[in-house]
PDB file of C-alpha atoms and ligand atoms in Angstrom:
ATOM      1  CA  MET A   1      50.621  77.780 -32.916  1.00 35.00           C
ATOM      2  CA  THR A   2      53.591  78.150 -30.561  1.00 35.00           C
ATOM      3  CA  GLN A   3      52.937  77.621 -26.861  1.00 41.00           C
ATOM      4  CA  PRO A   4      55.094  79.366 -24.248  1.00 41.00           C
ATOM      5  CA  GLY A   5      57.183  76.831 -22.363  1.00 42.00           C
ATOM      6  CA  GLY A   6      56.289  73.916 -24.624  1.00 44.00           C
ATOM      7  CA  PRO A   7      56.542  72.699 -28.185  1.00 49.00           C
ATOM      8  CA  PRO A   8      54.232  74.030 -30.891  1.00 54.00           C
ATOM      9  CA  GLY A   9      50.671  72.764 -30.420  1.00 69.00           C
ATOM     10  CA  ASP A  10      50.885  70.571 -33.495  1.00 75.00           C
ATOM     11  CA  THR A  11      54.032  68.959 -32.099  1.00 83.00           C
ATOM     12  CA  ARG A  12      52.266  68.196 -28.830  1.00 82.00           C
ATOM     13  CA  HIS A  13      49.209  66.894 -30.664  1.00 79.00           C
ATOM     14  CA  ALA A  14      51.381  64.641 -32.818  1.00 80.00           C
ATOM     15  CA  LEU A  15      52.543  62.837 -29.657  1.00 81.00           C
ATOM     16  CA  VAL A  16      49.198  61.024 -29.531  1.00 74.00           C
ATOM     17  CA  GLY A  17      48.336  60.623 -33.209  1.00 76.00           C
ATOM     18  CA  PRO A  18      47.951  62.479 -36.496  1.00 74.00           C
ATOM     19  CA  ALA A  19      47.627  66.235 -35.790  1.00 75.00           C
ATOM     20  CA  GLU A  20      45.007  66.708 -38.512  1.00 74.00           C
ATOM     21  CA  VAL A  21      42.438  64.482 -36.766  1.00 81.00           C
ATOM     22  CA  TRP A  22      43.301  65.641 -33.226  1.00 85.00           C
ATOM     23  CA  GLU A  23      40.147  67.738 -32.739  1.00 87.00           C
ATOM     24  CA  LYS A  24      37.861  64.955 -34.018  1.00 90.00           C
ATOM     25  CA  GLN A  25      39.564  62.421 -31.768  1.00 90.00           C
ATOM     26  CA  ARG A  26      39.138  64.769 -28.804  1.00 92.00           C
ATOM     27  CA  GLU A  27      35.434  65.435 -29.431  1.00 93.00           C
ATOM     28  CA  PHE A  28      34.639  61.789 -30.093  1.00 95.00           C
ATOM     29  CA  GLN A  29      35.909  60.684 -26.685  1.00 96.00           C
ATOM     30  CA  ILE A  30      33.695  62.872 -24.504  1.00 97.00           C
ATOM     31  CA  GLY A  31      30.789  62.424 -26.918  1.00 96.00           C
ATOM     32  CA  PHE A  32      31.014  58.651 -26.672  1.00 96.00           C
ATOM     33  CA  LEU A  33      31.299  58.643 -22.876  1.00 97.00           C
ATOM     34  CA  LEU A  34      28.399  61.079 -22.428  1.00 97.00           C
ATOM     35  CA  SER A  35      26.238  58.927 -24.666  1.00 95.00           C
ATOM     36  CA  HIS A  36      27.114  55.960 -22.429  1.00 97.00           C
ATOM     37  CA  GLY A  37      26.023  57.669 -19.232  1.00 98.00           C
ATOM     38  CA  LEU A  38      29.017  59.580 -17.880  1.00 98.00           C
ATOM     39  CA  GLN A  39      27.904  61.984 -15.122  1.00 98.00           C
ATOM     40  CA  PRO A  40      29.908  64.833 -13.509  1.00 98.00           C
ATOM     41  CA  SER A  41      30.066  62.969 -10.194  1.00 98.00           C
ATOM     42  CA  HIS A  42      31.555  59.821 -11.716  1.00 98.00           C
ATOM     43  CA  TYR A  43      35.158  58.754 -11.151  1.00 98.00           C
ATOM     44  CA  LEU A  44      36.954  58.096 -14.420  1.00 98.00           C
ATOM     45  CA  LEU A  45      40.319  56.464 -15.117  1.00 98.00           C
ATOM     46  CA  ASP A  46      41.868  57.311 -18.497  1.00 98.00           C
ATOM     47  CA  ILE A  47      44.463  54.612 -19.262  1.00 98.00           C
ATOM     48  CA  GLY A  48      47.094  55.893 -21.694  1.00 98.00           C
ATOM     49  CA  CYS A  49      45.865  59.484 -21.308  1.00 98.00           C
ATOM     50  CA  GLY A  50      48.806  60.877 -23.311  1.00 97.00           C
ATOM     51  CA  THR A  51      48.721  64.665 -23.658  1.00 96.00           C
ATOM     52  CA  LEU A  52      45.071  64.841 -22.467  1.00 97.00           C
ATOM     53  CA  ARG A  53      43.662  65.023 -25.981  1.00 95.00           C
ATOM     54  CA  GLY A  54      40.596  63.240 -24.637  1.00 97.00           C
ATOM     55  CA  GLY A  55      41.271  64.243 -21.042  1.00 98.00           C
ATOM     56  CA  ILE A  56      40.772  68.026 -21.207  1.00 97.00           C
ATOM     57  CA  PRO A  57      37.031  67.976 -22.072  1.00 98.00           C
ATOM     58  CA  LEU A  58      36.539  65.180 -19.530  1.00 98.00           C
ATOM     59  CA  ILE A  59      38.325  67.115 -16.778  1.00 98.00           C
ATOM     60  CA  ARG A  60      36.243  70.182 -17.643  1.00 98.00           C
ATOM     61  CA  PHE A  61      33.034  68.127 -17.422  1.00 98.00           C
ATOM     62  CA  LEU A  62      33.788  66.109 -14.280  1.00 98.00           C
ATOM     63  CA  GLU A  63      33.663  67.429 -10.723  1.00 98.00           C
ATOM     64  CA  VAL A  64      36.859  68.240  -8.835  1.00 98.00           C
ATOM     65  CA  GLY A  65      39.134  65.232  -8.258  1.00 98.00           C
ATOM     66  CA  ARG A  66      37.165  62.797 -10.417  1.00 98.00           C
ATOM     67  CA  TYR A  67      39.587  62.412 -13.347  1.00 98.00           C
ATOM     68  CA  TYR A  68      42.587  60.073 -13.121  1.00 98.00           C
ATOM     69  CA  GLY A  69      44.983  59.757 -16.041  1.00 98.00           C
ATOM     70  CA  ILE A  70      47.911  57.375 -16.349  1.00 98.00           C
ATOM     71  CA  ASP A  71      50.557  56.922 -19.015  1.00 98.00           C
ATOM     72  CA  VAL A  72      53.816  55.032 -19.450  1.00 98.00           C
ATOM     73  CA  ARG A  73      55.598  58.034 -21.061  1.00 97.00           C
ATOM     74  CA  ALA A  74      56.791  60.600 -18.501  1.00 97.00           C
ATOM     75  CA  ASP A  75      57.715  63.242 -21.107  1.00 96.00           C
ATOM     76  CA  VAL A  76      54.244  63.079 -22.635  1.00 96.00           C
ATOM     77  CA  LEU A  77      52.711  63.627 -19.195  1.00 97.00           C
ATOM     78  CA  GLU A  78      54.765  66.826 -18.909  1.00 97.00           C
ATOM     79  CA  GLU A  79      52.953  67.984 -22.038  1.00 95.00           C
ATOM     80  CA  ALA A  80      49.685  66.872 -20.451  1.00 97.00           C
ATOM     81  CA  ARG A  81      50.382  69.084 -17.414  1.00 97.00           C
ATOM     82  CA  GLN A  82      51.184  71.994 -19.723  1.00 96.00           C
ATOM     83  CA  GLU A  83      47.932  71.374 -21.593  1.00 95.00           C
ATOM     84  CA  LEU A  84      46.116  71.404 -18.255  1.00 97.00           C
ATOM     85  CA  ARG A  85      47.677  74.765 -17.297  1.00 97.00           C
ATOM     86  CA  GLU A  86      46.899  76.307 -20.680  1.00 96.00           C
ATOM     87  CA  ASN A  87      43.281  75.261 -20.297  1.00 97.00           C
ATOM     88  CA  ASN A  88      43.095  76.722 -16.759  1.00 97.00           C
ATOM     89  CA  LEU A  89      41.895  73.421 -15.379  1.00 98.00           C
ATOM     90  CA  GLU A  90      44.369  72.834 -12.541  1.00 98.00           C
ATOM     91  CA  GLU A  91      41.630  73.682 -10.039  1.00 98.00           C
ATOM     92  CA  LYS A  92      39.884  70.460 -11.118  1.00 98.00           C
ATOM     93  CA  GLN A  93      42.802  68.614  -9.465  1.00 98.00           C
ATOM     94  CA  PRO A  94      43.068  65.668 -11.840  1.00 98.00           C
ATOM     95  CA  ASP A  95      45.370  62.879 -10.687  1.00 98.00           C
ATOM     96  CA  ILE A  96      47.867  62.435 -13.538  1.00 98.00           C
ATOM     97  CA  ARG A  97      50.354  59.668 -12.877  1.00 98.00           C
ATOM     98  CA  HIS A  98      53.361  58.231 -14.583  1.00 98.00           C
ATOM     99  CA  THR A  99      52.919  54.448 -14.591  1.00 98.00           C
ATOM    100  CA  PRO A 100      55.965  52.527 -15.850  1.00 97.00           C
ATOM    101  CA  SER A 101      54.149  49.220 -15.237  1.00 98.00           C
ATOM    102  CA  LEU A 102      50.384  48.650 -15.189  1.00 98.00           C
ATOM    103  CA  SER A 103      50.905  45.604 -12.969  1.00 97.00           C
ATOM    104  CA  GLU A 104      52.001  47.881 -10.109  1.00 96.00           C
ATOM    105  CA  VAL A 105      49.276  50.524 -10.322  1.00 97.00           C
ATOM    106  CA  THR A 106      46.744  50.654  -7.499  1.00 96.00           C
ATOM    107  CA  PHE A 107      44.138  53.215  -6.492  1.00 97.00           C
ATOM    108  CA  ALA A 108      42.468  53.887  -3.171  1.00 97.00           C
ATOM    109  CA  LEU A 109      39.098  54.129  -4.938  1.00 97.00           C
ATOM    110  CA  SER A 110      37.204  52.362  -7.678  1.00 98.00           C
ATOM    111  CA  PHE A 111      36.035  53.844 -10.955  1.00 98.00           C
ATOM    112  CA  ASP A 112      32.621  54.216 -12.573  1.00 98.00           C
ATOM    113  CA  PHE A 113      34.266  54.496 -15.982  1.00 98.00           C
ATOM    114  CA  ILE A 114      37.618  53.289 -17.228  1.00 98.00           C
ATOM    115  CA  TRP A 115      38.596  54.475 -20.694  1.00 98.00           C
ATOM    116  CA  ALA A 116      41.439  53.500 -23.014  1.00 98.00           C
ATOM    117  CA  PHE A 117      41.216  55.227 -26.374  1.00 97.00           C
ATOM    118  CA  ALA A 118      43.726  54.111 -29.012  1.00 94.00           C
ATOM    119  CA  VAL A 119      45.761  52.418 -26.287  1.00 97.00           C
ATOM    120  CA  LEU A 120      45.204  48.637 -26.361  1.00 97.00           C
ATOM    121  CA  ILE A 121      46.226  48.783 -30.012  1.00 94.00           C
ATOM    122  CA  HIS A 122      49.728  49.622 -28.712  1.00 95.00           C
ATOM    123  CA  MET A 123      49.978  46.890 -26.087  1.00 96.00           C
ATOM    124  CA  THR A 124      51.666  43.512 -26.391  1.00 94.00           C
ATOM    125  CA  ASP A 125      49.583  40.549 -25.201  1.00 95.00           C
ATOM    126  CA  ASP A 126      51.317  40.609 -21.784  1.00 97.00           C
ATOM    127  CA  VAL A 127      50.693  44.326 -21.277  1.00 98.00           C
ATOM    128  CA  ALA A 128      47.061  43.917 -22.376  1.00 98.00           C
ATOM    129  CA  ASP A 129      46.790  41.193 -19.724  1.00 98.00           C
ATOM    130  CA  ASP A 130      48.189  43.600 -17.082  1.00 98.00           C
ATOM    131  CA  CYS A 131      45.732  46.233 -18.304  1.00 98.00           C
ATOM    132  CA  LEU A 132      42.713  43.937 -17.865  1.00 98.00           C
ATOM    133  CA  ALA A 133      43.988  42.942 -14.412  1.00 98.00           C
ATOM    134  CA  LEU A 134      44.172  46.649 -13.500  1.00 98.00           C
ATOM    135  CA  VAL A 135      40.635  47.138 -14.805  1.00 98.00           C
ATOM    136  CA  ALA A 136      39.364  44.136 -12.833  1.00 98.00           C
ATOM    137  CA  ARG A 137      40.790  45.441  -9.554  1.00 97.00           C
ATOM    138  CA  SER A 138      39.796  49.083 -10.171  1.00 98.00           C
ATOM    139  CA  LEU A 139      36.278  48.929 -11.618  1.00 98.00           C
ATOM    140  CA  ALA A 140      33.390  49.815  -9.294  1.00 97.00           C
ATOM    141  CA  ALA A 141      30.441  47.445  -9.091  1.00 95.00           C
ATOM    142  CA  GLY A 142      28.334  48.513 -12.068  1.00 96.00           C
ATOM    143  CA  GLY A 143      31.313  50.314 -13.600  1.00 98.00           C
ATOM    144  CA  ARG A 144      32.309  49.956 -17.226  1.00 98.00           C
ATOM    145  CA  PHE A 145      35.565  49.836 -19.159  1.00 98.00           C
ATOM    146  CA  TYR A 146      35.565  50.939 -22.798  1.00 98.00           C
ATOM    147  CA  ALA A 147      38.465  50.356 -25.159  1.00 98.00           C
ATOM    148  CA  ASN A 148      38.790  50.397 -28.913  1.00 97.00           C
ATOM    149  CA  VAL A 149      40.905  47.640 -30.426  1.00 96.00           C
ATOM    150  CA  ASN A 150      42.027  46.481 -33.861  1.00 95.00           C
ATOM    151  CA  ILE A 151      40.351  43.201 -34.781  1.00 92.00           C
ATOM    152  CA  ASN A 152      42.227  41.015 -37.225  1.00 83.00           C
ATOM    153  CA  VAL A 153      44.074  37.740 -37.489  1.00 69.00           C
ATOM    154  CA  VAL A 154      47.135  39.605 -38.797  1.00 69.00           C
ATOM    155  CA  ARG A 155      48.589  40.785 -35.502  1.00 68.00           C
ATOM    156  CA  GLU A 156      51.616  43.051 -35.882  1.00 66.00           C
ATOM    157  CA  LYS A 157      50.915  46.053 -38.099  1.00 70.00           C
ATOM    158  CA  GLY A 158      54.026  48.124 -37.503  1.00 81.00           C
ATOM    159  CA  ARG A 159      55.334  50.449 -34.827  1.00 86.00           C
ATOM    160  CA  TRP A 160      54.370  53.853 -33.437  1.00 85.00           C
ATOM    161  CA  PHE A 161      56.714  55.832 -31.148  1.00 83.00           C
ATOM    162  CA  GLY A 162      58.415  52.549 -30.201  1.00 86.00           C
ATOM    163  CA  PHE A 163      55.102  50.839 -29.359  1.00 89.00           C
ATOM    164  CA  PRO A 164      53.775  47.961 -31.436  1.00 90.00           C
ATOM    165  CA  VAL A 165      50.631  48.513 -33.484  1.00 92.00           C
ATOM    166  CA  VAL A 166      48.658  45.336 -32.981  1.00 93.00           C
ATOM    167  CA  ALA A 167      45.490  43.683 -34.205  1.00 93.00           C
ATOM    168  CA  ARG A 168      44.082  40.574 -32.504  1.00 94.00           C
ATOM    169  CA  PRO A 169      41.124  38.261 -32.967  1.00 94.00           C
ATOM    170  CA  LEU A 170      38.107  39.233 -30.846  1.00 95.00           C
ATOM    171  CA  GLY A 171      38.474  35.887 -29.048  1.00 96.00           C
ATOM    172  CA  PHE A 172      41.721  37.100 -27.478  1.00 96.00           C
ATOM    173  CA  TYR A 173      39.791  39.736 -25.529  1.00 97.00           C
ATOM    174  CA  GLY A 174      37.068  37.258 -24.635  1.00 98.00           C
ATOM    175  CA  GLN A 175      39.674  34.963 -23.075  1.00 98.00           C
ATOM    176  CA  LEU A 176      41.348  37.828 -21.192  1.00 97.00           C
ATOM    177  CA  ALA A 177      37.979  39.027 -19.920  1.00 98.00           C
ATOM    178  CA  GLY A 178      37.172  35.532 -18.641  1.00 98.00           C
ATOM    179  CA  LYS A 179      40.571  35.251 -16.958  1.00 98.00           C
ATOM    180  CA  HIS A 180      39.899  38.484 -15.045  1.00 98.00           C
ATOM    181  CA  LYS A 181      36.247  37.724 -14.302  1.00 97.00           C
ATOM    182  CA  LEU A 182      34.929  40.410 -16.613  1.00 98.00           C
ATOM    183  CA  GLU A 183      32.052  40.254 -19.079  1.00 98.00           C
ATOM    184  CA  ILE A 184      32.771  41.560 -22.543  1.00 98.00           C
ATOM    185  CA  ARG A 185      30.487  43.032 -25.196  1.00 98.00           C
ATOM    186  CA  ASP A 186      31.504  44.017 -28.714  1.00 97.00           C
ATOM    187  CA  LEU A 187      29.757  47.315 -29.454  1.00 97.00           C
ATOM    188  CA  GLY A 188      30.643  47.024 -33.135  1.00 95.00           C
ATOM    189  CA  SER A 189      32.977  48.695 -35.541  1.00 94.00           C
ATOM    190  CA  MET A 190      34.184  52.233 -35.096  1.00 94.00           C
ATOM    191  CA  ARG A 191      32.945  52.916 -38.612  1.00 93.00           C
ATOM    192  CA  GLU A 192      29.407  52.083 -37.445  1.00 93.00           C
ATOM    193  CA  ILE A 193      29.779  53.893 -34.112  1.00 93.00           C
ATOM    194  CA  ARG A 194      31.154  57.041 -35.731  1.00 92.00           C
ATOM    195  CA  ARG A 195      28.823  57.039 -38.721  1.00 89.00           C
ATOM    196  CA  GLY A 196      26.673  60.116 -38.318  1.00 79.00           C
ATOM    197  CA  ILE A 197      28.998  61.564 -35.651  1.00 82.00           C
ATOM    198  CA  ASP A 198      32.150  62.486 -37.521  1.00 84.00           C
ATOM    199  CA  GLY A 199      32.538  59.869 -40.256  1.00 81.00           C
ATOM    200  CA  GLY A 200      35.790  58.664 -38.678  1.00 82.00           C
ATOM    201  CA  GLY A 201      36.588  55.073 -37.777  1.00 84.00           C
ATOM    202  CA  VAL A 202      37.256  51.937 -39.736  1.00 87.00           C
ATOM    203  CA  GLU A 203      35.574  48.549 -39.947  1.00 88.00           C
ATOM    204  CA  THR A 204      38.472  46.643 -38.361  1.00 89.00           C
ATOM    205  CA  SER A 205      38.561  48.820 -35.226  1.00 92.00           C
ATOM    206  CA  HIS A 206      35.920  47.839 -32.661  1.00 96.00           C
ATOM    207  CA  MET A 207      34.779  49.331 -29.367  1.00 97.00           C
ATOM    208  CA  LEU A 208      34.626  46.815 -26.515  1.00 98.00           C
ATOM    209  CA  GLU A 209      32.748  47.154 -23.229  1.00 98.00           C
ATOM    210  CA  PHE A 210      33.841  45.259 -20.103  1.00 98.00           C
ATOM    211  CA  ARG A 211      31.935  44.923 -16.828  1.00 97.00           C
ATOM    212  CA  ARG A 212      32.419  42.844 -13.719  1.00 94.00           C
ATOM    213  CA  ALA A 213      31.011  39.394 -14.342  1.00 92.00           C
ATOM    214  CA  ALA A 214      27.880  38.587 -12.348  1.00 86.00           C
ATOM    215  CA  GLN A 215      28.749  36.445  -9.287  1.00 70.00           C
ATOM    216  CA  SER A 216      27.725  32.812  -9.780  1.00 46.00           C
TER     217      SER A 216
HETATM  218  C1  LIG B 301      47.619  56.810 -29.474  1.00 65.14           C
HETATM  219  S1  LIG B 301      48.004  57.445 -27.878  1.00 65.14           S
HETATM  220  C2  LIG B 301      46.396  57.852 -27.285  1.00 65.14           C
HETATM  221  C3  LIG B 301      46.436  58.811 -26.136  1.00 65.14           C
HETATM  222  C4  LIG B 301      45.077  59.228 -25.578  1.00 65.14           C
HETATM  223  N1  LIG B 301      44.297  58.096 -25.116  1.00 65.14           N
HETATM  224  C5  LIG B 301      44.322  60.008 -26.611  1.00 65.14           C
HETATM  225  O1  LIG B 301      43.352  59.527 -27.143  1.00 65.14           O
HETATM  226  O2  LIG B 301      44.773  61.101 -26.906  1.00 65.14           O
HETATM  227  C6  LIG B 301      48.388  55.977 -26.909  1.00 65.14           C
HETATM  228  C7  LIG B 301      48.875  56.306 -25.513  1.00 65.14           C
HETATM  229  O3  LIG B 301      48.959  55.106 -24.756  1.00 65.14           O
HETATM  230  C8  LIG B 301      50.109  55.179 -23.933  1.00 65.14           C
HETATM  231  N2  LIG B 301      50.493  53.832 -23.531  1.00 65.14           N
HETATM  232  C9  LIG B 301      50.939  52.820 -24.302  1.00 65.14           C
HETATM  233  N3  LIG B 301      51.233  51.735 -23.563  1.00 65.14           N
HETATM  234  C10 LIG B 301      50.950  52.058 -22.287  1.00 65.14           C
HETATM  235  C11 LIG B 301      51.068  51.366 -21.031  1.00 65.14           C
HETATM  236  N4  LIG B 301      51.525  50.129 -20.980  1.00 65.14           N
HETATM  237  N5  LIG B 301      50.694  52.009 -19.903  1.00 65.14           N
HETATM  238  C12 LIG B 301      50.226  53.284 -19.961  1.00 65.14           C
HETATM  239  N6  LIG B 301      50.120  53.999 -21.104  1.00 65.14           N
HETATM  240  C13 LIG B 301      50.476  53.394 -22.254  1.00 65.14           C
HETATM  241  C14 LIG B 301      51.130  55.880 -24.821  1.00 65.14           C
HETATM  242  O4  LIG B 301      52.198  56.427 -24.102  1.00 65.14           O
HETATM  243  C15 LIG B 301      50.263  56.923 -25.507  1.00 65.14           C
HETATM  244  O5  LIG B 301      50.250  58.150 -24.820  1.00 65.14           O
END
């Protein structure tokens, strides 16, 4: 499929993962968030939004101005904007921002949902720390952050588009959550979560939920 003004669709899709599972990965994201209470009026921040694989259905579902997407790769965000145009969703006015450093990102609002799908698996420990700090300062009271992560004691698993592919013990995220005054809950393996949905997901990838810690 060749798109006017952009690379072939498969080339764009390959910028965020294997093209053959692109559709499944898109459908899973909105399905998961809807099953966890996402409403059209909610404000959602998509960290590492890439080409809007997950973002397009979310933008379609949310009310005008509710979707915010950030990514460290400017060229990939150009593809995201093209994807937005091709889906006739510019009228939804998503805020799509290039963010070279998560430590410098601020928003004038707070979010009901923050989402990072297949993103923390590409962050070094320092960047993951910056990410949790961003979540802590951007999450609304009662808001939730969901992120899937690779759980393992063997940390470095290779590279993807210049990013590391990392696995970390669950305790790493528990410590980061505590540092940023967040509560963490392991929702279980992606194999379990996706069983009966699309059969995707592996045992060593887990979905984590973070909320603001209750004030003591
Ligand atoms: C595997 S892709 C997933 C993209 C998207 N979440 C999806 O599901 O289609 C990972 C994305 O995270 C982005 N990313 C990695 N490190 C980042 C950082 N420090 N800040 C923002 N985005 C980052 C990459 O550029 C890439 O687009």
